[in-house]
Amino acid sequence: MRWSRRRFLVAAVLGGVAASVGGFAWLGRPAAGMRALAPLELRVVRALAEALFPAGGPIGVDPLAVGTVEEVDRILAEVFEAEAARAFRYLLRTLEFGTLLSRGLPFTALPPAERLEVLRVWNGKEPLPRRLAMDSLRSVFGMAYFSRPPVLAAIGWRDLCPVR
Amino acid sequence: MRGFNPGRWSEPDYGGILDLHADVAIAGAGPAGVAAADTLARAGLTVALLDAGRHWTPRDFPRTMADALRHLYDGRGPLVAVGSTVIPVTAGRGVGGGSLINSAICFRAPPEVLREWREEAGAELFTDDRLGRIWDALWKRMDIGPDPLAVQGPNNRAFFRGAEALGLAPRWFERNTPGCLGCARCPLGCSAGGKNSVDRAILPEALETGRLGVFANCRVEAVEREGDRVRALLGSILDPETDAPRGALRVRADRFVLAMGAIRTPRFLLGTGLAGPPCGQHLHLHPAAGMLCRYPFPVDPWAGTTQGCYVDRRDEGYMLETVLLGPDQLYAMLPLPLGPELNARLADVAHVGSSGFMIRDEDSTGSVGLNGMRYALGPGDLRRFLAAMRRCSEVFFAAGATEVYPGVMGGVVLREPDDIPRAIHDGLRPHEIFVYASHPQGTARIHPDPRLGTVDPRGRVHGLANLHVVDGSVFPSAAGVNPMMTIMAVATALAEDLAGVG
């Protein structure tokens, strides 16, 4: 069978839809060592952390080395109500499969620079639902990364509050 | 009073059944519930005060924002009002309620607002004299006053200087923080013990009457009703860690008081069928925004009072109020491109300044329902919001900022004062700006006509003989200033009336 451009596009769209349906049908059990994130979501969270806070970037603290992924998992398991945690996990899957349609590869398979490009598009002004989704990602990853003591030390943030 | 030892903090038997009987049962131990409980117990009535959240001591407060959201915020984070845009709305949780996590700003409702409430909603109890007497007493008991300049921190001082340079007459807040160390952690609970939240400033004295019992982790969910009288509040005893039900609760009383705040109170009334519309309607908020800037000098955003100074421009419909934010919040708000640019600004966070503003809503419309909140910013309120945003930008530049991040979508950065009118123009729509809100009010408002209000001018729910509301949901309109002290004064006035004293 000869793959015309049109046939390829149709196959890509159908494949993306099939993968999305499969990915969304069942969220699955937590990955080993995790309390909320399933294996697929864990990969997306790792890829996001690496894209947002690259180890060699201005802050200079490797997000994976300081437990950012584990903290995101803890936030989903302990802080979020069950419904909100489920929605956030769907959001991670939307990001993963969304790039399958737009860039031909799942988010986790994109090179780091291209992942950042995708996130910057999501961070754009419109459409509102996509921007809100990105706000949610920034909020959770910000809470997770900037609660790590090595990160706070790296940016010079001081905790002046003694515990009484 | 049966079922517990009055005059003590009461630890329910998790896994058991709590069956209480008191003269008055109060649901909600925030500023309103505590003020009412204190007033009623001093008047000689036995009082059972219930709250779904925990009782905290400074040592126990969370150390991270995530854990603070989990334990100290209703809904474990911002609730959301949806309408012309999506607006996060925060409300506190725990014995002490909003006073655990607010910035401790203390204002008295302006006389013109009280006059509006009396003249347009028949709120006859809220006279200047009566509330003035209550405020005077609360100011002493909570040790309210300005913080020393030494703890204000460089960010607040820079904004103060900028406002002074523009002739805007800035002032330092009065706060219930006699022991403030200036560590900018109010939203996480004051682990330094420097804040006189109501659980620390009012409850201990109320407990000394020997007529009050306080029950943390007790969530009120339903009622027993007979005709026009409530017979008992029913609910669950919660596990303090997980919120899972661990026991059952039944509280009988002669009078019942709701003080769960302007979101939970109307939901309870609607959910139990004790009230229908207009309950839940007329939601008022103080739409607000945090704004950021970059100074060429360090302002150490981890140092200082969480909120230090303000510029009162209620003549133009807004107040500018400084605010310090955590690094996670700065990361979420800075409008720089994700990646190296944004991370570089965080790596140099000592130079990031912040402030904010809030407006008194006038033509916005909102409601609280069983499954959500709606809020649409009105055109007049949007104009005032944008005017405040412009003024705040001017103050940043006057204070020496080299860049201002006004909270307009699309990565807008202002580099000189001339950029302000171009970027913050009156054509902006609500979803193009960051809007945040606190201080929900008005959802069970006072009005003598049951078609226009949920409670009568004495705080009693229309159609019910012994159910009262005393929290911010009874406000006929927005207070226009940070409302904790007005909520407490209103609750005290309504409780005095209920007890026949004052």
XYZ file of C-alpha atoms in Angstrom:
666
model
C 0.000 0.000 0.000
C 1.319 3.388 -0.955
C 1.182 6.013 1.782
C -0.047 9.244 0.339
C 0.136 12.391 2.456
C -3.648 12.315 2.820
C -3.683 8.656 3.838
C -0.910 9.304 6.330
C -2.789 12.186 7.907
C -5.994 10.168 8.200
C -4.073 7.280 9.771
C -2.333 9.629 12.151
C -5.594 11.177 13.253
C -7.278 7.791 13.686
C -4.262 6.465 15.515
C -4.228 9.479 17.780
C -7.919 9.128 18.527
C -7.500 5.403 19.232
C -4.541 6.042 21.507
C -6.424 8.810 23.278
C -9.473 6.627 23.849
C -7.236 3.856 25.137
C -5.341 6.256 27.331
C -8.445 7.802 28.767
C -10.526 4.682 29.213
C -8.872 3.634 32.435
C -6.477 5.639 34.518
C -4.832 2.562 35.929
C -3.072 1.724 39.169
C -0.275 3.857 40.581
C 3.217 3.133 39.335
C 5.648 1.452 41.703
C 6.505 3.815 44.556
C 3.742 6.254 43.597
C 0.405 6.850 45.294
C -1.524 8.526 42.489
C 0.410 8.591 39.210
C 0.044 5.645 36.848
C 3.148 4.644 34.832
C 2.141 6.706 31.798
C 1.405 9.797 33.926
C 4.655 9.337 35.791
C 6.535 9.551 32.509
C 4.665 12.724 31.577
C 5.391 14.317 34.956
C 9.089 13.504 34.611
C 9.139 14.960 31.104
C 7.336 18.080 32.286
C 9.683 18.608 35.223
C 12.712 18.269 32.947
C 11.242 20.714 30.441
C 10.177 23.332 32.980
C 13.246 23.176 35.219
C 16.183 21.852 33.183
C 19.081 20.723 35.344
C 21.550 23.032 33.617
C 19.211 26.039 33.648
C 19.437 29.288 35.621
C 18.275 27.730 38.895
C 20.627 24.827 38.410
C 18.850 22.231 40.522
C 17.838 19.003 38.795
C 14.105 18.594 39.479
C 14.338 14.816 39.389
C 17.195 14.708 41.882
C 15.300 16.709 44.519
C 12.050 14.753 44.469
C 9.825 17.040 42.379
C 8.051 14.088 40.777
C 7.409 12.456 44.139
C 6.040 15.755 45.477
C 3.663 16.107 42.525
C 2.465 12.575 43.286
C 2.010 13.447 46.965
C 0.059 16.595 46.114
C -2.293 14.555 43.942
C -2.687 11.856 46.597
C -2.947 14.012 49.711
C -3.862 17.567 48.799
C -6.212 17.301 45.860
C -9.693 15.964 46.349
C -10.210 12.735 44.411
C -12.131 14.376 41.590
C -9.518 17.095 41.106
C -6.708 14.534 41.121
C -8.487 12.531 38.434
C -8.942 15.667 36.331
C -5.255 16.500 36.667
C -4.288 12.998 35.566
C -6.539 13.343 32.517
C -4.805 16.627 31.814
C -1.434 14.875 31.790
C -2.790 12.357 29.297
C -4.239 15.104 27.137
C -0.799 16.663 26.939
C 0.781 13.328 26.091
C -1.640 12.396 23.323
C -2.260 15.948 22.123
C 1.218 16.201 20.668
C 0.682 12.895 18.907
C -1.819 14.722 16.744
C -0.011 18.035 16.454
C 3.601 16.856 16.203
C 3.413 13.165 15.384
C 4.962 12.048 18.676
C 3.701 11.767 22.231
C 4.899 14.531 24.545
C 7.332 12.245 26.357
C 9.006 11.293 23.083
C 9.667 14.879 22.016
C 13.134 16.372 22.448
C 13.308 18.700 25.501
C 13.369 21.889 23.420
C 10.244 20.827 21.569
C 8.495 19.958 24.836
C 9.144 23.483 26.034
C 7.756 24.845 22.761
C 4.552 22.891 23.318
C 4.246 24.207 26.861
C 4.752 27.776 25.663
C 1.904 27.311 23.201
C -0.284 25.990 26.008
C 0.759 29.004 28.066
C -0.606 31.360 25.405
C -3.412 33.786 25.972
C -6.142 31.789 24.279
C -8.106 29.560 24.148
C -9.145 30.003 27.775
C -9.547 26.286 28.663
C -6.023 25.498 27.454
C -4.593 28.443 29.364
C -6.397 27.327 32.514
C -4.967 23.849 32.066
C -1.500 25.346 31.835
C -2.177 27.502 34.910
C -2.991 24.309 36.765
C 0.240 22.626 35.629
C 2.313 25.671 36.578
C 0.662 25.867 39.962
C 1.259 22.216 40.869
C 4.790 22.036 39.486
C 5.619 25.375 41.109
C 4.423 24.121 44.500
C 6.347 20.889 44.075
C 9.677 22.285 42.820
C 9.811 25.426 44.947
C 9.100 23.500 48.147
C 12.360 21.553 47.788
C 15.024 22.876 50.188
C 17.870 22.734 47.619
C 15.792 24.838 45.222
C 14.995 27.406 47.900
C 18.680 27.540 48.806
C 19.640 27.979 45.155
C 17.381 31.011 44.668
C 18.357 32.458 48.052
C 14.903 32.130 49.590
C 15.050 32.294 53.374
C 12.534 30.960 55.865
C 12.578 33.474 58.700
C 9.735 31.915 60.631
C 10.640 29.930 63.730
C 8.244 27.266 64.951
C 6.800 28.102 68.356
C -25.679 21.334 78.755
C -25.091 17.646 78.342
C -22.649 15.518 76.410
C -19.372 17.314 77.012
C -17.405 19.296 79.510
C -18.058 22.966 78.938
C -15.156 25.316 79.384
C -12.696 22.997 77.675
C -11.458 22.106 74.287
C -13.409 18.969 73.600
C -11.954 16.043 71.749
C -14.778 13.963 70.303
C -14.543 10.226 70.606
C -13.700 9.396 67.009
C -15.590 6.251 66.188
C -18.340 7.025 68.642
C -21.534 9.030 68.730
C -21.541 12.583 70.023
C -24.934 13.581 71.423
C -25.008 17.120 72.795
C -27.598 19.439 74.240
C -26.950 23.144 74.739
C -28.886 26.385 74.783
C -27.302 27.379 71.459
C -25.494 25.316 68.829
C -23.215 27.154 66.399
C -21.954 25.639 63.157
C -18.659 27.205 62.084
C -15.812 28.408 64.325
C -14.370 31.180 62.183
C -14.394 34.854 63.172
C -18.210 35.037 63.089
C -18.879 31.811 64.989
C -16.268 32.557 67.624
C -17.532 36.121 68.129
C -21.091 34.843 68.491
C -20.061 32.024 70.836
C -18.124 34.445 73.030
C -21.071 36.849 73.219
C -23.648 34.165 73.962
C -21.525 32.385 76.593
C -20.836 35.691 78.353
C -24.570 36.363 78.324
C -25.143 33.209 80.358
C -26.130 30.718 77.672
C -24.526 27.325 77.182
C -22.988 27.020 73.734
C -21.727 24.131 71.595
C -19.375 25.450 68.885
C -18.708 23.026 66.024
C -16.254 23.155 63.145
C -15.386 20.670 60.419
C -11.712 21.636 60.548
C -8.998 21.027 63.063
C -7.896 22.935 66.109
C -4.371 24.212 65.402
C -1.511 25.339 67.540
C 1.359 27.354 66.022
C 3.709 24.383 66.324
C 1.422 22.226 64.170
C 0.911 24.565 61.213
C 1.994 23.247 57.793
C 5.359 24.306 56.387
C 4.535 24.121 52.683
C 1.829 25.745 50.595
C 0.592 22.336 49.451
C 0.031 21.187 53.015
C -1.562 24.511 53.923
C -4.036 24.042 51.074
C -4.759 20.555 52.302
C -5.546 21.524 55.871
C -6.345 25.220 56.110
C -8.351 26.016 52.970
C -11.942 25.140 52.229
C -12.037 22.702 49.318
C -8.281 22.074 49.741
C -7.397 25.036 47.594
C -9.077 27.872 45.837
C -12.737 27.397 45.062
C -13.704 28.664 41.650
C -16.338 31.145 40.514
C -17.160 30.830 36.843
C -18.721 33.544 34.719
C -17.128 36.232 32.595
C -13.863 34.519 33.497
C -12.661 31.926 36.007
C -11.974 33.434 39.417
C -10.266 31.559 42.250
C -11.895 32.311 45.607
C -10.262 31.323 48.871
C -11.858 30.613 52.232
C -10.257 29.369 55.439
C -10.933 26.150 57.311
C -10.360 25.088 60.908
C -11.084 26.475 64.361
C -10.291 30.122 63.694
C -11.491 29.941 60.074
C -10.230 32.706 57.819
C -8.317 34.320 60.675
C -5.875 31.383 60.549
C -4.732 32.193 57.019
C -5.609 35.793 56.285
C -3.113 38.632 56.432
C -4.667 39.909 59.668
C -5.782 43.205 58.144
C -8.219 45.014 60.415
C -10.626 47.639 59.138
C -13.967 48.900 60.343
C -16.703 48.989 57.692
C -17.008 52.593 56.479
C -19.930 54.585 57.930
C -21.408 55.090 54.453
C -21.581 51.320 53.961
C -23.318 50.824 57.306
C -25.747 53.600 56.422
C -26.477 51.891 53.084
C -27.137 48.623 54.921
C -29.528 50.287 57.348
C -31.383 52.367 54.785
C -31.610 49.896 51.907
C -31.772 46.565 53.744
C -33.276 47.484 57.096
C -30.194 46.306 59.012
C -31.233 48.333 62.016
C -28.831 46.693 64.471
C -25.757 47.897 62.613
C -25.612 51.409 63.984
C -22.361 53.347 64.163
C -22.651 53.474 67.960
C -23.297 49.787 68.490
C -20.656 48.524 66.085
C -18.232 51.198 67.272
C -18.533 49.946 70.855
C -18.001 46.345 69.703
C -15.006 47.296 67.559
C -13.389 49.236 70.401
C -13.589 46.144 72.612
C -12.314 43.806 69.894
C -9.408 46.123 69.073
C -8.267 45.794 72.683
C -8.851 42.059 73.040
C -7.056 41.233 69.785
C -4.277 43.765 70.407
C -4.749 45.409 67.016
C -2.395 48.090 65.769
C 0.275 48.862 63.193
C 3.317 46.595 63.062
C 6.735 48.099 63.792
C 8.484 49.471 60.716
C 11.338 47.044 61.354
C 9.200 44.031 60.414
C 7.534 45.573 57.347
C 10.286 44.416 55.022
C 11.894 46.068 51.988
C 9.102 45.237 49.514
C 6.403 46.933 51.564
C 8.665 49.885 52.319
C 9.515 50.347 48.620
C 5.833 50.458 47.658
C 5.130 52.874 50.502
C 7.855 55.204 49.191
C 6.477 54.978 45.651
C 2.956 55.825 46.806
C 4.280 58.726 48.869
C 6.180 60.054 45.851
C 2.900 60.154 43.924
C 1.108 61.922 46.771
C -1.215 58.977 47.367
C -0.972 59.112 51.187
C -0.153 55.453 51.892
C -0.768 54.076 55.373
C 0.428 51.038 57.294
C -2.227 48.460 58.025
C -3.561 47.890 61.497
C -3.300 44.159 62.145
C -3.997 41.667 64.918
C -0.347 40.622 64.921
C 1.301 41.932 68.106
C 4.059 39.338 67.804
C 4.705 39.582 64.054
C 8.245 38.670 63.061
C 7.843 39.675 59.422
C 8.307 36.261 57.854
C 5.532 36.580 55.264
C 3.931 33.248 56.026
C 0.409 34.279 57.043
C -1.283 32.129 54.353
C 0.305 29.011 55.874
C -0.834 29.766 59.428
C 1.393 31.701 61.792
C 3.839 29.138 63.142
C 5.667 31.946 64.971
C 2.596 32.462 67.129
C 2.621 36.179 66.359
C -0.942 36.455 65.094
C -3.932 36.841 67.388
C -6.310 34.749 65.314
C -9.704 34.365 66.946
C -8.950 30.898 68.300
C -6.064 32.431 70.282
C -7.414 35.879 71.116
C -11.111 35.258 71.814
C -11.817 31.581 72.436
C -9.677 31.093 75.567
C -11.539 33.887 77.353
C -14.880 32.559 76.172
C -13.992 29.114 77.484
C -13.317 30.635 80.901
C -17.046 31.343 81.229
C -17.508 27.606 81.737
C -20.450 27.634 79.364
C -18.765 26.953 76.013
C -17.619 23.709 74.448
C -15.599 23.695 71.231
C -15.746 20.705 68.928
C -13.222 20.497 66.126
C -13.532 17.930 63.325
C -17.314 17.960 63.576
C -19.051 18.577 60.272
C -22.702 19.603 60.288
C -24.576 18.026 57.384
C -28.307 17.899 58.099
C -31.053 18.948 60.484
C -33.999 17.562 62.365
C -36.898 19.939 61.855
C -40.383 20.199 63.245
C -42.615 22.826 61.672
C -40.897 26.182 61.870
C -38.320 25.012 64.407
C -35.005 23.246 63.994
C -34.653 20.522 66.633
C -31.107 19.275 66.069
C -28.065 19.537 63.867
C -26.795 16.224 62.525
C -23.430 15.410 61.085
C -20.205 13.449 61.200
C -17.116 13.396 63.354
C -14.170 13.503 60.972
C -10.732 11.996 61.075
C -8.494 15.069 61.387
C -5.952 13.707 58.902
C -8.161 12.282 56.190
C -11.560 13.913 56.795
C -13.108 10.446 56.619
C -16.212 10.084 58.827
C -15.368 8.331 62.094
C -18.514 8.887 64.082
C -21.915 10.537 64.190
C -23.000 13.830 65.644
C -26.327 15.093 66.978
C -26.664 18.455 68.670
C -29.962 19.538 70.191
C -30.492 23.128 71.210
C -33.092 25.841 71.673
C -31.421 28.111 69.136
C -29.160 27.359 66.196
C -26.653 29.675 64.577
C -24.990 29.224 61.191
C -21.533 30.775 60.790
C -19.932 28.668 58.070
C -19.184 31.588 55.778
C -20.813 32.981 52.672
C -20.200 29.828 50.635
C -20.989 27.006 53.082
C -23.880 28.681 54.891
C -26.094 29.149 51.805
C -25.180 25.675 50.576
C -26.289 24.228 53.916
C -29.554 26.174 53.840
C -30.275 25.159 50.259
C -29.152 21.560 50.698
C -31.288 20.969 53.768
C -34.293 22.742 52.277
C -34.320 25.273 55.119
C -34.250 28.096 52.594
C -34.750 28.569 48.897
C -34.045 31.523 46.651
C -32.962 34.263 47.179
C -30.601 32.236 49.389
C -27.339 31.764 47.475
C -27.955 34.757 45.234
C -26.385 38.208 45.554
C -22.850 36.887 45.966
C -20.493 39.800 46.516
C -16.722 39.506 46.296
C -13.788 41.835 46.443
C -12.265 41.179 42.994
C -8.535 41.529 43.410
C -5.219 40.908 41.725
C -1.605 40.465 42.663
C 0.887 42.400 40.552
C 4.617 41.931 40.240
C 7.595 44.034 39.253
C 11.357 43.964 39.100
C 13.380 46.397 41.167
C 17.049 47.206 40.538
C 17.617 46.783 44.279
C 16.854 43.724 46.407
C 13.477 43.606 48.147
C 13.826 40.121 49.681
C 10.242 38.936 49.180
C 10.573 36.393 51.981
C 10.998 39.195 54.524
C 8.264 41.435 55.886
C 4.647 41.455 56.889
C 2.528 39.503 54.419
C 0.547 42.656 53.771
C 2.074 45.905 54.968
C 0.641 49.120 53.571
C -2.302 50.383 51.582
C -3.525 53.277 49.525
C -7.173 54.053 50.123
C -8.741 55.154 46.840
C -12.279 54.108 47.606
C -13.267 57.411 46.011
C -12.151 55.745 42.771
C -13.526 52.366 43.845
C -10.391 50.495 44.940
C -7.721 49.951 47.543
C -4.082 49.224 46.706
C -2.664 46.739 49.222
C 0.857 45.362 49.255
C 1.256 41.606 49.450
C 4.201 39.235 49.643
C 3.963 35.982 47.723
C 5.792 32.669 47.956
C 8.157 31.461 45.220
C 5.600 28.993 43.908
C 3.079 31.801 43.511
C 5.654 34.020 41.807
C 6.448 31.170 39.440
C 2.770 30.787 38.595
C 2.243 34.528 38.067
C 5.321 35.896 36.307
C 4.357 36.462 32.651
C 7.753 35.607 31.181
C 8.244 32.818 28.625
C 8.404 29.405 30.272
C 11.902 28.006 30.530
C 15.165 29.921 30.854
C 13.671 33.435 30.945
C 11.200 32.642 33.703
C 13.659 30.515 35.662
C 16.279 33.264 35.467
C 13.854 35.681 37.113
C 13.205 33.155 39.890
C 16.942 32.624 40.303
C 17.101 36.351 41.004
C 13.954 36.401 43.124
C 15.358 38.887 45.639
C 14.588 41.658 43.117
C 10.973 40.653 42.461
C 8.508 43.021 44.087
C 4.801 42.513 44.563
C 1.651 44.336 45.507
C -2.018 44.132 44.687
C -5.390 45.744 44.877
C -9.025 45.000 45.465
C -12.255 46.682 44.473
C -15.681 46.856 46.087
C -18.018 45.213 43.594
C -21.082 47.176 42.606
C -22.476 45.968 39.278
C -21.100 42.425 39.187
C -23.503 39.537 39.709
C -22.878 36.236 41.398
C -24.428 33.293 43.177
C -23.543 30.228 45.190
C -25.352 27.008 44.348
C -25.066 23.471 45.614
C -22.622 22.566 42.864
C -20.708 25.700 42.112
C -20.315 29.443 42.128
C -21.072 31.897 39.366
C -19.696 35.410 39.112
C -19.709 37.872 36.241
C -17.652 41.019 36.527
C -19.827 43.998 35.651
C -18.632 46.739 33.264
C -18.299 49.348 36.015
C -16.369 46.980 38.250
C -14.104 46.034 35.343
C -13.357 49.743 34.765
C -12.483 50.215 38.437
C -10.386 47.043 38.354
C -8.361 48.327 35.388
C -7.998 51.762 36.988
C -6.536 50.096 40.083
C -4.187 48.073 37.886
C -2.927 51.253 36.224
C -2.473 53.026 39.556
C -0.570 50.093 41.032
C 1.736 50.107 37.993
C 2.381 53.822 38.497
C 3.362 53.222 42.113
C 5.758 50.429 41.124
C 7.517 52.758 38.670
C 7.559 55.586 41.208
C 9.199 53.163 43.634
C 11.947 52.513 41.111
C 10.767 49.385 39.286
C 12.396 48.744 35.931
C 9.754 46.265 34.769
C 6.122 45.841 35.808
C 4.104 42.653 35.269
C 0.511 43.815 35.519
C -1.348 40.535 35.189
C -2.582 41.049 31.645
C -2.626 37.864 29.590
C -0.168 37.387 26.779
C 3.090 38.019 28.602
C 2.583 41.764 28.981
C 5.597 43.526 30.503
C 5.684 47.292 31.115
C 9.092 48.969 30.896
C 8.179 52.604 31.441
C 5.175 54.575 32.679
C 4.161 55.425 29.102
C 3.458 51.715 28.544
C 0.704 51.724 31.170
C -2.238 53.185 29.210
C -1.290 51.224 26.093
C -1.226 47.859 27.890
C -3.969 48.393 30.467
C -6.698 49.962 28.367
C -10.410 49.931 29.000
C -10.978 47.528 26.111
C -9.554 44.581 28.041
C -12.066 41.858 28.790
C -12.271 39.881 32.052
C -10.686 36.737 30.623
C -7.693 38.779 29.448
C -6.643 39.695 32.979
C -5.827 37.709 36.074
C -8.625 38.094 38.613
C -8.592 36.613 42.067
C -11.147 37.147 44.793
C -11.533 36.741 48.485
C -14.110 37.835 51.018
C -17.330 36.210 49.748
C -20.313 38.027 51.221
C -24.028 38.561 50.813
C -25.391 35.102 49.937
C -27.905 34.946 52.815
C -28.397 38.654 53.043
C -30.464 40.654 55.454
C -33.707 42.091 54.213
C -37.112 42.401 55.865
C -38.785 41.128 52.695
C -38.273 37.348 52.293
C -38.360 37.789 48.536
C -35.257 39.957 48.732
C -33.294 38.483 51.621
C -32.730 35.161 53.401
C -32.645 36.501 56.956
C -34.591 39.246 58.669
C -32.869 42.316 60.149
C -32.160 40.368 63.358
C -30.390 37.575 61.468
C -33.203 35.025 61.753
C -33.883 32.891 58.688
C -37.235 33.912 57.212
C -39.902 31.363 58.060
C -37.964 29.656 60.841
C -38.333 30.519 64.527
C -34.962 29.499 65.916
C -32.368 29.461 63.131
C -30.016 32.421 62.778
C -27.166 33.382 60.441
C -24.369 35.628 61.722
C -21.534 35.422 59.186
C -20.579 37.522 56.157
C -23.381 35.998 54.137
C -25.812 38.380 55.879
C -24.072 41.487 54.513
C -26.492 43.332 52.236
C -23.584 44.336 49.985
C -19.798 44.238 49.969
C -18.027 45.847 52.915
C -15.442 47.402 50.587
C -12.626 46.803 53.049
C -11.010 43.614 54.364
C -14.017 42.285 56.247
C -12.839 40.184 59.223
C -13.528 42.834 61.842
C -16.872 43.772 60.284
C -17.865 40.112 60.241
C -16.983 39.841 63.936
C -18.816 43.039 64.848
C -21.923 42.026 62.914
C -21.869 38.553 64.507
C -21.493 40.091 67.951
C -24.370 42.528 67.362
C -26.678 39.761 66.123
C -25.669 37.479 69.029
C -26.283 40.248 71.545
C -29.753 40.675 70.098
C -30.349 36.927 70.214
C -29.309 36.804 73.881
C -31.199 39.968 74.772
C -28.110 41.882 75.887
C -26.061 44.791 74.525
